[in-house]
Tab-separated table of C-alpha atoms and ligand atoms in Angstrom:
chain	number	residue	atom	x	y	z
R	1	MET	CA	76.129	48.955	124.701
R	2	GLU	CA	79.763	49.001	125.839
R	3	THR	CA	82.177	49.071	123.028
R	4	PRO	CA	85.849	49.365	124.793
R	5	LEU	CA	88.025	48.560	121.629
R	6	THR	CA	86.478	50.584	119.282
R	7	ARG	CA	84.995	53.508	121.543
R	8	ASN	CA	88.135	55.678	120.662
R	9	ILE	CA	88.034	54.742	116.396
R	10	LEU	CA	86.640	57.372	113.543
R	11	PRO	CA	86.110	55.328	110.683
R	12	GLY	CA	87.939	57.562	107.755
R	13	SER	CA	89.982	60.082	110.399
R	14	GLU	CA	93.602	59.505	111.939
R	15	PRO	CA	93.935	58.315	115.136
R	16	PHE	CA	93.807	59.943	118.586
R	17	SER	CA	97.820	61.180	119.330
R	18	ILE	CA	99.048	60.256	122.335
R	19	ASP	CA	97.659	63.518	123.912
R	20	ASP	CA	93.942	63.034	122.949
R	21	TYR	CA	94.456	59.013	124.064
R	22	GLU	CA	95.294	59.886	127.540
R	23	ARG	CA	92.547	63.102	127.261
R	24	ARG	CA	89.877	59.798	127.176
R	25	GLY	CA	91.645	57.835	130.043
R	26	GLY	CA	94.640	56.745	127.818
R	27	TYR	CA	97.556	55.063	129.486
R	28	LYS	CA	95.470	55.598	132.941
R	29	ALA	CA	95.708	51.504	132.891
R	30	LEU	CA	99.300	51.093	132.878
R	31	ARG	CA	99.809	54.210	135.510
R	32	LYS	CA	97.443	51.473	137.389
R	33	VAL	CA	100.281	48.735	136.754
R	34	LEU	CA	103.135	50.562	137.408
R	35	GLU	CA	102.478	52.558	140.068
R	36	GLY	CA	100.743	49.616	142.131
R	37	MET	CA	100.412	46.017	141.219
R	38	SER	CA	102.603	43.097	140.587
R	39	PRO	CA	103.085	40.954	137.537
R	40	LEU	CA	101.429	38.061	139.563
R	41	GLU	CA	98.487	40.765	139.951
R	42	VAL	CA	97.878	42.050	137.015
R	43	GLN	CA	98.802	38.181	135.528
R	44	LYS	CA	95.505	37.307	137.877
R	45	GLU	CA	93.090	39.777	136.926
R	46	VAL	CA	94.004	38.787	133.635
R	47	THR	CA	93.098	34.972	134.443
R	48	ASP	CA	89.938	36.445	136.689
R	49	SER	CA	88.666	38.240	133.635
R	50	GLY	CA	88.159	34.746	131.625
R	51	LEU	CA	89.677	36.442	128.589
R	52	ARG	CA	90.543	33.930	125.577
R	53	GLY	CA	92.862	34.637	122.758
R	54	ARG	CA	91.230	36.260	119.744
R	55	GLY	CA	93.909	34.699	117.082
R	56	GLY	CA	92.114	31.405	116.555
R	57	ALA	CA	92.664	28.882	119.174
R	58	GLY	CA	90.908	30.748	122.404
R	59	PHE	CA	93.516	29.722	124.494
R	60	SER	CA	93.365	31.620	128.507
R	61	THR	CA	95.496	34.679	128.451
R	62	GLY	CA	96.083	34.750	132.248
R	63	THR	CA	97.088	30.567	131.786
R	64	LYS	CA	99.621	31.321	129.141
R	65	TRP	CA	101.377	34.282	131.217
R	66	SER	CA	101.413	32.348	134.425
R	67	GLY	CA	103.611	29.776	132.656
R	68	VAL	CA	106.499	32.355	132.280
R	69	HIS	CA	108.724	32.199	135.360
R	70	LEU	CA	109.168	35.195	137.071
R	71	GLY	CA	111.292	36.647	139.502
R	72	ALA	CA	115.570	37.126	139.736
R	73	GLY	CA	116.356	33.678	138.928
R	74	ALA	CA	114.369	33.505	135.309
R	75	ARG	CA	116.788	33.198	132.106
R	76	ARG	CA	117.020	36.746	129.956
R	77	PRO	CA	115.741	38.178	128.411
R	78	LYS	CA	112.083	37.913	128.014
R	79	TYR	CA	110.212	38.432	125.077
R	80	PHE	CA	106.500	39.902	124.896
R	81	LEU	CA	105.141	39.496	121.301
R	82	VAL	CA	101.815	40.724	119.735
R	83	ASN	CA	101.159	38.851	116.267
R	84	ALA	CA	99.434	41.293	113.943
R	85	ASP	CA	100.264	39.031	111.095
R	86	GLU	CA	96.664	38.679	109.758
R	87	MET	CA	96.488	36.531	106.711
R	88	GLU	CA	93.547	34.775	107.347
R	89	PRO	CA	91.511	34.888	103.994
R	90	GLY	CA	87.906	36.893	104.799
R	91	THR	CA	89.822	38.350	108.294
R	92	PHE	CA	90.414	42.265	108.851
R	93	LYS	CA	89.346	43.012	112.676
R	94	ASP	CA	93.116	43.407	113.486
R	95	ARG	CA	93.626	45.659	111.228
R	96	LEU	CA	90.480	48.030	112.558
R	97	LEU	CA	92.300	48.233	115.748
R	98	LEU	CA	96.180	48.916	114.035
R	99	GLU	CA	94.832	51.341	111.910
R	100	GLY	CA	92.103	52.757	114.264
R	101	ASP	CA	93.743	52.813	118.107
R	102	PRO	CA	97.442	52.382	117.865
R	103	HIS	CA	97.778	53.762	121.530
R	104	GLN	CA	95.363	51.006	123.071
R	105	LEU	CA	97.682	48.070	121.151
R	106	VAL	CA	100.913	50.044	122.872
R	107	GLU	CA	99.072	50.294	125.961
R	108	GLY	CA	98.356	46.655	126.104
R	109	ALA	CA	101.813	45.169	125.244
R	110	VAL	CA	103.666	47.372	127.905
R	111	ILE	CA	100.810	45.752	130.795
R	112	ALA	CA	101.267	42.361	129.220
R	113	SER	CA	105.118	42.813	128.699
R	114	TYR	CA	105.094	43.985	132.365
R	115	ALA	CA	102.908	40.827	133.789
R	116	ILE	CA	105.871	38.653	132.338
R	117	GLU	CA	108.608	40.913	132.872
R	118	ALA	CA	109.494	40.882	129.993
R	119	ASP	CA	112.559	42.912	128.662
R	120	LEU	CA	111.658	42.841	124.979
R	121	SER	CA	108.775	43.392	122.876
R	122	TYR	CA	107.669	43.195	119.230
R	123	ILE	CA	104.959	43.980	117.237
R	124	PHE	CA	104.586	41.291	114.153
R	125	LEU	CA	103.065	43.430	111.465
R	126	ARG	CA	101.477	41.422	108.223
R	127	TRP	CA	103.620	43.175	105.669
R	128	ASP	CA	100.906	44.406	103.325
R	129	TYR	CA	99.491	46.522	106.342
R	130	LYS	CA	101.640	50.105	105.609
R	131	LEU	CA	98.909	52.314	106.777
R	132	ALA	CA	99.062	50.281	109.837
R	133	ALA	CA	102.715	50.655	110.277
R	134	ARG	CA	102.516	54.223	109.514
R	135	ARG	CA	100.022	54.537	112.065
R	136	VAL	CA	101.748	51.944	115.254
R	137	SER	CA	105.367	53.301	114.240
R	138	LYS	CA	104.078	56.798	115.402
R	139	ALA	CA	102.114	55.652	118.295
R	140	ILE	CA	105.726	53.336	119.512
R	141	THR	CA	107.562	56.767	119.145
R	142	GLU	CA	105.015	59.184	121.030
R	143	ALA	CA	104.986	56.865	123.532
R	144	TYR	CA	108.739	57.122	124.018
R	145	GLN	CA	108.757	60.450	124.282
R	146	LYS	CA	105.909	60.752	127.353
R	147	GLY	CA	107.991	58.233	129.133
R	148	PHE	CA	105.603	55.018	128.468
R	149	LEU	CA	108.413	52.598	127.039
R	150	GLY	CA	112.156	52.861	127.587
R	151	LYS	CA	114.196	52.691	130.628
R	152	ASN	CA	112.674	53.170	134.354
R	153	ILE	CA	108.927	53.635	132.727
R	154	LEU	CA	106.877	56.483	134.592
R	155	GLY	CA	109.873	55.869	137.073
R	156	SER	CA	108.898	52.793	137.860
R	157	GLY	CA	112.226	51.313	137.717
R	158	TYR	CA	110.209	48.644	134.543
R	159	ASN	CA	112.567	49.475	131.418
R	160	LEU	CA	110.821	47.656	128.199
R	161	GLU	CA	111.763	48.302	124.488
R	162	LEU	CA	109.167	47.705	121.844
R	163	TYR	CA	109.744	47.380	118.567
R	164	LEU	CA	107.592	47.183	115.260
R	165	HIS	CA	108.436	44.739	112.857
R	166	GLU	CA	107.174	43.956	109.386
R	167	SER	CA	107.115	40.267	108.251
R	168	SER	CA	108.258	38.859	105.175
R	169	GLY	CA	104.364	38.046	104.036
R	170	ARG	CA	103.896	34.738	104.134
R	171	TYR	CA	100.423	32.719	105.935
R	172	MET	CA	103.210	30.605	107.730
R	173	CYS	CA	104.391	33.267	109.380
R	174	GLY	CA	101.349	33.963	111.446
R	175	GLU	CA	102.011	30.639	113.677
R	176	GLU	CA	103.559	30.491	117.075
R	177	SER	CA	106.748	29.234	116.248
R	178	GLY	CA	106.570	30.710	112.740
R	179	LEU	CA	107.015	33.627	113.972
R	180	PHE	CA	110.015	33.078	115.879
R	181	ASP	CA	111.481	31.690	112.547
R	182	ALA	CA	110.495	35.319	110.389
R	183	LEU	CA	111.157	37.088	113.310
R	184	GLU	CA	114.894	35.622	113.783
R	185	GLY	CA	115.327	36.188	110.216
R	186	LYS	CA	114.983	32.215	109.368
R	187	ARG	CA	112.614	30.742	107.263
R	188	ALA	CA	109.729	30.162	108.865
R	189	ILE	CA	109.029	26.683	109.770
R	190	PRO	CA	106.848	25.553	112.701
R	191	ARG	CA	108.799	23.705	115.811
R	192	SER	CA	107.567	20.892	117.618
R	193	LYS	CA	106.460	20.811	120.888
R	194	PRO	CA	108.402	20.718	123.839
R	195	PRO	CA	109.793	23.097	124.682
R	196	TYR	CA	106.677	25.432	124.589
R	197	ALA	CA	107.550	28.951	123.892
R	198	VAL	CA	107.073	30.053	127.530
R	199	THR	CA	110.433	28.272	128.404
R	200	SER	CA	111.878	28.364	125.596
R	201	GLY	CA	110.573	30.571	122.750
R	202	VAL	CA	112.336	33.678	119.909
R	203	TRP	CA	115.797	32.951	120.001
R	204	GLY	CA	115.359	30.360	122.318
R	205	LYS	CA	114.263	32.526	125.007
R	206	PRO	CA	111.229	32.420	127.237
R	207	THR	CA	108.044	34.267	125.444
R	208	VAL	CA	104.909	34.948	124.938
R	209	LEU	CA	103.023	35.705	121.499
R	210	ASN	CA	99.071	37.098	121.645
R	211	ASN	CA	96.858	38.070	119.049
R	212	VAL	CA	96.400	41.778	118.627
R	213	GLU	CA	92.949	42.426	119.641
R	214	THR	CA	93.701	39.675	123.211
R	215	ILE	CA	96.103	42.371	123.648
R	216	ALA	CA	94.015	45.483	123.032
R	217	ASN	CA	91.275	44.415	125.887
R	218	VAL	CA	94.055	44.122	128.819
R	219	PRO	CA	94.416	47.949	129.787
R	220	HIS	CA	90.300	47.674	130.045
R	221	ILE	CA	90.204	44.898	132.278
R	222	ILE	CA	93.199	46.882	134.492
R	223	ALA	CA	91.188	49.841	134.645
R	224	ASN	CA	87.572	48.442	135.102
R	225	GLY	CA	87.920	45.088	136.772
R	226	PRO	CA	87.265	41.332	135.342
R	227	ASP	CA	83.263	41.456	136.590
R	228	TRP	CA	83.237	44.559	134.082
R	229	PHE	CA	84.879	42.328	131.443
R	230	LYS	CA	82.588	39.453	132.340
R	231	GLY	CA	79.185	41.729	132.392
R	232	LEU	CA	79.973	42.774	128.577
R	233	SER	CA	78.873	39.271	127.660
R	234	LYS	CA	75.971	37.371	126.471
R	235	SER	CA	77.539	33.881	127.046
R	236	LYS	CA	80.315	32.212	129.130
R	237	ASP	CA	83.211	33.173	127.458
R	238	SER	CA	83.970	37.056	128.385
R	239	GLY	CA	84.264	40.719	126.630
R	240	THR	CA	83.139	41.876	123.435
R	241	LYS	CA	83.951	40.390	119.986
R	242	LEU	CA	85.319	41.716	116.777
R	243	TYR	CA	82.699	40.064	114.256
R	244	SER	CA	82.770	40.874	110.395
R	245	VAL	CA	81.001	39.574	107.303
R	246	CYS	CA	82.460	39.712	103.514
R	247	GLY	CA	80.188	37.982	100.834
R	248	LYS	CA	77.223	39.126	99.194
R	249	VAL	CA	75.599	41.297	101.988
R	250	LYS	CA	74.644	44.880	101.954
R	251	ILE	CA	76.911	45.961	104.264
R	252	PRO	CA	80.178	44.089	104.756
R	253	GLY	CA	81.947	45.061	107.338
R	254	VAL	CA	83.694	45.052	110.869
R	255	TRP	CA	81.314	45.230	114.574
R	256	GLU	CA	82.566	45.337	118.456
R	257	LEU	CA	79.561	42.890	119.913
R	258	PRO	CA	79.059	41.189	122.473
R	259	MET	CA	80.923	38.072	123.159
R	260	GLY	CA	77.646	35.094	122.128
R	261	THR	CA	76.453	37.309	120.209
R	262	VAL	CA	74.011	35.074	117.613
R	263	MET	CA	74.832	34.708	114.187
R	264	ARG	CA	71.435	35.650	112.375
R	265	GLU	CA	72.269	39.666	114.286
R	266	ILE	CA	75.319	39.621	112.751
R	267	ILE	CA	74.674	39.060	109.359
R	268	GLU	CA	70.524	40.783	109.050
R	269	ASP	CA	71.132	43.427	111.613
R	270	ARG	CA	74.572	44.531	111.387
R	271	ALA	CA	75.286	43.501	107.793
R	272	GLY	CA	72.191	44.568	106.367
R	273	GLY	CA	71.246	40.538	105.320
R	274	MET	CA	71.548	39.242	101.776
R	275	GLN	CA	71.717	41.647	98.629
R	276	GLU	CA	68.985	42.022	96.367
R	277	GLY	CA	68.881	38.379	94.068
R	278	PHE	CA	71.203	36.439	96.515
R	279	ARG	CA	70.227	34.076	99.519
R	280	LEU	CA	72.376	32.366	101.710
R	281	ARG	CA	73.877	28.719	101.398
R	282	GLY	CA	75.960	29.026	104.037
R	283	LEU	CA	78.582	30.385	105.540
R	284	LEU	CA	82.136	30.201	107.155
R	285	PRO	CA	82.119	31.550	110.952
R	286	GLY	CA	85.530	32.478	111.794
R	287	GLY	CA	87.758	32.721	108.434
R	288	ALA	CA	88.595	30.649	106.090
R	289	SER	CA	89.888	27.705	107.839
R	290	THR	CA	86.898	27.215	109.654
R	291	ASP	CA	84.009	24.301	109.115
R	292	PHE	CA	80.788	25.542	106.843
R	293	LEU	CA	78.142	25.962	108.846
R	294	LEU	CA	73.581	26.487	107.059
R	295	GLU	CA	71.013	28.800	107.551
R	296	GLU	CA	69.859	26.494	110.275
R	297	HIS	CA	72.718	27.073	112.433
R	298	LEU	CA	72.155	30.996	112.718
R	299	ASP	CA	70.519	31.127	115.394
R	300	ALA	CA	73.723	29.984	117.695
R	301	PRO	CA	75.813	32.383	119.306
R	302	MET	CA	78.818	32.953	118.275
R	303	ASP	CA	80.914	32.146	121.192
R	304	PHE	CA	84.022	29.239	121.852
R	305	ASP	CA	81.766	26.418	122.883
R	306	SER	CA	78.908	27.342	120.877
R	307	MET	CA	80.654	27.057	118.038
R	308	MET	CA	81.861	23.783	118.410
R	309	LYS	CA	78.868	22.756	119.479
R	310	ALA	CA	77.342	23.344	115.979
R	311	GLY	CA	80.002	21.770	114.073
R	312	SER	CA	82.469	24.680	113.233
R	313	ARG	CA	85.010	27.087	115.571
R	314	LEU	CA	85.150	30.809	116.346
R	315	GLY	CA	88.173	31.152	115.229
R	316	THR	CA	88.962	35.227	114.179
R	317	GLY	CA	84.866	35.549	113.815
R	318	GLY	CA	85.433	36.427	110.426
R	319	ILE	CA	81.943	35.710	108.261
R	320	ILE	CA	82.503	34.536	105.039
R	321	ILE	CA	79.174	34.281	103.108
R	322	LEU	CA	78.386	31.640	100.474
R	323	ASP	CA	75.626	32.962	98.676
R	324	ASP	CA	73.350	30.469	96.268
R	325	LYS	CA	74.694	31.950	92.991
R	326	THR	CA	78.305	31.118	94.432
R	327	CYS	CA	79.709	27.569	93.515
R	328	PRO	CA	80.696	25.793	96.701
R	329	VAL	CA	82.985	23.861	94.661
R	330	GLY	CA	84.857	26.853	92.869
R	331	MET	CA	84.838	28.473	96.382
R	332	VAL	CA	86.634	25.420	98.640
R	333	HIS	CA	89.135	25.201	95.390
R	334	ASN	CA	89.848	28.813	96.191
R	335	LEU	CA	90.611	28.663	99.749
R	336	MET	CA	92.509	25.077	99.017
R	337	ALA	CA	94.908	27.064	96.212
R	338	PHE	CA	95.761	29.735	98.826
R	339	PHE	CA	96.725	27.378	101.658
R	340	SER	CA	98.590	24.643	99.284
R	341	ARG	CA	100.879	28.068	98.158
R	342	GLU	CA	101.101	28.754	101.485
R	343	SER	CA	102.167	24.978	102.931
R	344	CYS	CA	105.823	25.391	104.636
R	345	GLY	CA	106.305	21.825	103.185
R	346	TRP	CA	107.602	20.338	106.721
R	347	CYS	CA	105.366	17.437	106.771
R	348	THR	CA	104.265	15.246	103.968
R	349	PRO	CA	100.180	15.140	105.052
R	350	CYS	CA	100.307	19.084	103.862
R	351	ARG	CA	103.368	19.669	101.410
R	352	ASP	CA	101.066	16.608	99.168
R	353	GLY	CA	98.037	16.686	100.420
R	354	LEU	CA	96.753	20.143	99.984
R	355	PRO	CA	98.041	20.201	96.300
R	356	TRP	CA	96.296	17.260	95.263
R	357	ALA	CA	92.965	18.569	96.836
R	358	GLU	CA	93.692	21.444	94.746
R	359	LYS	CA	94.060	19.563	91.586
R	360	LEU	CA	91.491	17.279	91.929
R	361	LEU	CA	88.699	20.348	92.654
R	362	GLU	CA	90.085	22.081	89.851
R	363	ALA	CA	89.160	18.801	88.087
R	364	ILE	CA	85.606	18.850	89.393
R	365	GLU	CA	85.463	22.408	89.071
R	366	THR	CA	86.114	22.362	85.291
R	367	GLY	CA	84.248	19.268	84.672
R	368	SER	CA	86.785	16.129	84.396
R	369	GLY	CA	86.496	14.609	87.954
R	370	LYS	CA	85.521	11.201	89.007
R	371	MET	CA	83.399	9.998	91.098
R	372	SER	CA	86.244	8.055	93.332
R	373	ASP	CA	87.847	12.020	93.622
R	374	LEU	CA	85.412	12.256	96.234
R	375	ASP	CA	86.307	9.597	98.213
R	376	HIS	CA	90.253	10.901	97.785
R	377	LEU	CA	89.220	14.396	98.772
R	378	ALA	CA	87.744	12.635	102.533
R	379	HIS	CA	91.277	10.570	102.228
R	380	ILE	CA	93.457	13.777	102.105
R	381	CYS	CA	90.774	15.516	105.092
R	382	ARG	CA	91.510	12.329	106.923
R	383	MET	CA	95.323	12.836	106.179
R	384	CYS	CA	95.080	16.779	107.440
R	385	ALA	CA	93.557	15.939	110.936
R	386	PRO	CA	94.778	17.588	114.095
R	387	GLY	CA	97.564	15.426	115.743
R	388	HIS	CA	99.166	14.377	112.097
R	389	THR	CA	101.068	17.829	111.083
R	390	PHE	CA	103.461	20.376	113.030
R	391	CYS	CA	100.814	23.087	113.145
R	392	MET	CA	97.651	23.526	112.260
R	393	LEU	CA	97.393	25.111	108.957
R	394	ALA	CA	96.876	21.976	107.173
R	395	PRO	CA	93.970	20.630	109.759
R	396	GLY	CA	92.696	24.465	109.449
R	397	ALA	CA	92.800	23.648	105.203
R	398	VAL	CA	90.660	21.028	105.394
R	399	GLU	CA	87.688	22.249	107.760
R	400	PRO	CA	85.995	23.639	105.061
R	401	LEU	CA	86.809	20.903	102.233
R	402	GLN	CA	84.918	18.342	104.671
R	403	SER	CA	82.469	20.205	105.667
R	404	ALA	CA	81.731	20.987	101.768
R	405	LEU	CA	81.776	17.444	101.298
R	406	LYS	CA	78.972	16.600	103.973
R	407	TYR	CA	76.942	20.059	103.497
R	408	PHE	CA	77.569	20.423	99.467
R	409	ARG	CA	77.853	16.546	98.215
R	410	GLU	CA	75.152	16.721	95.618
R	411	ASP	CA	76.973	20.199	93.976
R	412	PHE	CA	79.894	17.836	94.076
R	413	GLU	CA	78.337	14.698	92.214
R	414	ARG	CA	76.108	17.847	89.907
R	415	HIS	CA	79.970	18.393	88.561
R	416	ILE	CA	80.644	15.055	87.674
R	417	VAL	CA	77.572	13.773	86.056
R	418	GLU	CA	77.556	17.138	83.975
R	419	HIS	CA	80.973	17.467	83.406
R	420	LYS	CA	80.614	21.005	84.197
R	421	CYS	CA	79.809	23.604	86.793
R	422	PRO	CA	76.150	23.758	86.763
R	423	LEU	CA	76.104	27.773	87.467
R	424	LYS	CA	78.558	28.308	84.610
R	425	LYS	CA	76.530	29.287	81.684
R	426	GLY	CA	76.870	26.855	78.457
L	17	LIG	C1	99.306	28.824	109.334
L	17	LIG	C2	98.519	30.068	111.069
L	17	LIG	C3	98.776	31.313	110.531
L	17	LIG	C4	97.861	32.086	112.145
L	17	LIG	N1	98.285	33.105	112.144
L	17	LIG	C5	97.782	33.936	112.823
L	17	LIG	C6	97.643	35.288	112.538
L	17	LIG	O1	97.698	35.673	111.683
L	17	LIG	N2	97.324	36.588	113.881
L	17	LIG	C7	97.279	36.030	115.174
L	17	LIG	O2	97.034	36.161	116.352
L	17	LIG	N3	97.232	33.853	115.154
L	17	LIG	C8	97.369	33.503	114.015
L	17	LIG	N4	97.838	32.174	114.098
L	17	LIG	C9	97.470	31.295	115.281
L	17	LIG	C10	98.726	31.923	116.681
L	17	LIG	O3	99.520	30.354	116.215
L	17	LIG	C11	98.363	32.170	117.836
L	17	LIG	O4	97.958	30.790	118.741
L	17	LIG	C12	97.918	33.232	118.856
L	17	LIG	O5	98.320	34.126	118.125
L	17	LIG	C13	98.069	33.087	120.248
L	17	LIG	O6	97.649	34.375	120.448
L	17	LIG	P1	96.553	34.557	121.333
L	17	LIG	O7	96.616	33.267	122.296
L	17	LIG	O8	95.992	36.102	121.721
L	17	LIG	O9	94.736	34.200	120.321
L	17	LIG	C14	98.146	31.793	113.412
L	17	LIG	C15	97.977	30.022	113.451
L	17	LIG	C16	98.137	29.208	112.021
L	17	LIG	C17	98.448	27.623	112.510
L	18	LIG	S1	101.303	21.658	108.425
L	18	LIG	FE1	101.925	22.426	106.907
L	18	LIG	S2	102.494	24.127	106.995
L	18	LIG	FE2	101.824	23.391	109.472
L	18	LIG	S3	104.034	22.340	109.503
L	18	LIG	FE3	102.736	20.569	108.347
L	18	LIG	S4	104.287	21.243	106.386
L	18	LIG	FE4	104.242	23.300	107.411
């Protein structure tokens, strides 16, 4: 099984220096691009590979790039941004790539920038990722020293400046247009669309934003071709995928596996199954803002379409396990406390609905809830549906809640009838 994204990563060790990275084939894809491919040819390879964004929504990467106007008449400067803000609870896949193989990301960012003829590029990094900041920063310095960044890269005539920007540390800063605000030094509030980022993004200029894992794939697609990339997968979505598991499993962690690997294999074979004394009750398959699935769904392949069919989303591929000793009401309350704190306050359903849901969940969890609260919670979920808000924070925030009301309704009702959490002693 090939693992292109993680093959250079040695857990517990410093990442490869630029010389070691080059010895292992690094920056060959960049040379290939700059020595003989046009931006449109690079875009075509990526489109043909079927690469879909790994930041959550699964949008076609090549299609996104193709929206940028190329040539002498294009508005400038153009920006290529890497979203390394990774603050979704239960998601820690990009951290592995940032800390473990920063040159892979730098190489991918330069190729992606060339494909849209960007002048400037930023890696927008989660504030808490200090080790990643140090390692990515070192990789950028080395890449400048070797002529992979800056003026006239490898004598091709292409110029690119790449900066590392440390986020101000809110979940909203990871949302596309919230990230633009944060980079501009403003409070992160999503912008209404249109205009779309490819015509008016950061500082009002043409911009493309991609996730770390998305961009880490790009050098491998260029080096090995679209058909090779498609062949890595077990499903119709191409490539490999970084999947992670956290919760009461024996070996929590993150693994690179073929896209479309079934959940059971990830949880049982990779994460070692449940710890002694714990039973699996449910799971959030793609991070904290996806719908719960149950044991009966474990044989579903983890790809974009199969997860939708099962009633959830692939999201980030970060599986969060709900075990039988953890209260689903308490778990959803905990997540809602996070999402309501992180709301930017721009739209009413999110600004008012999420704290209201948090209060109702707290009341139910601590024994003072009423049966009518369940209707109020369902109402808040409907109010926060996609299309009612400027960004996807609120629709994502209610996904665990709406599915918990469906699958664990008895737990909610027992809290209300017994005036306490059934899992709490006394
Ligand atoms: C509240 C919120 C937070 C987000 N945080 C991140 C993040 O930390 N990293 C990320 O790649 N995408 C995040 N996204 C998704 C981005 O808006 C965007 O879709 C993504 O970076 C595009 O990259 P991709 O096409 O490569 O997936 C977030 C979205 C929302 C609504
Ligand atoms: S959904 Fe929430 S976070 Fe997103 S724009 Fe509206 S208030 Fe802000």
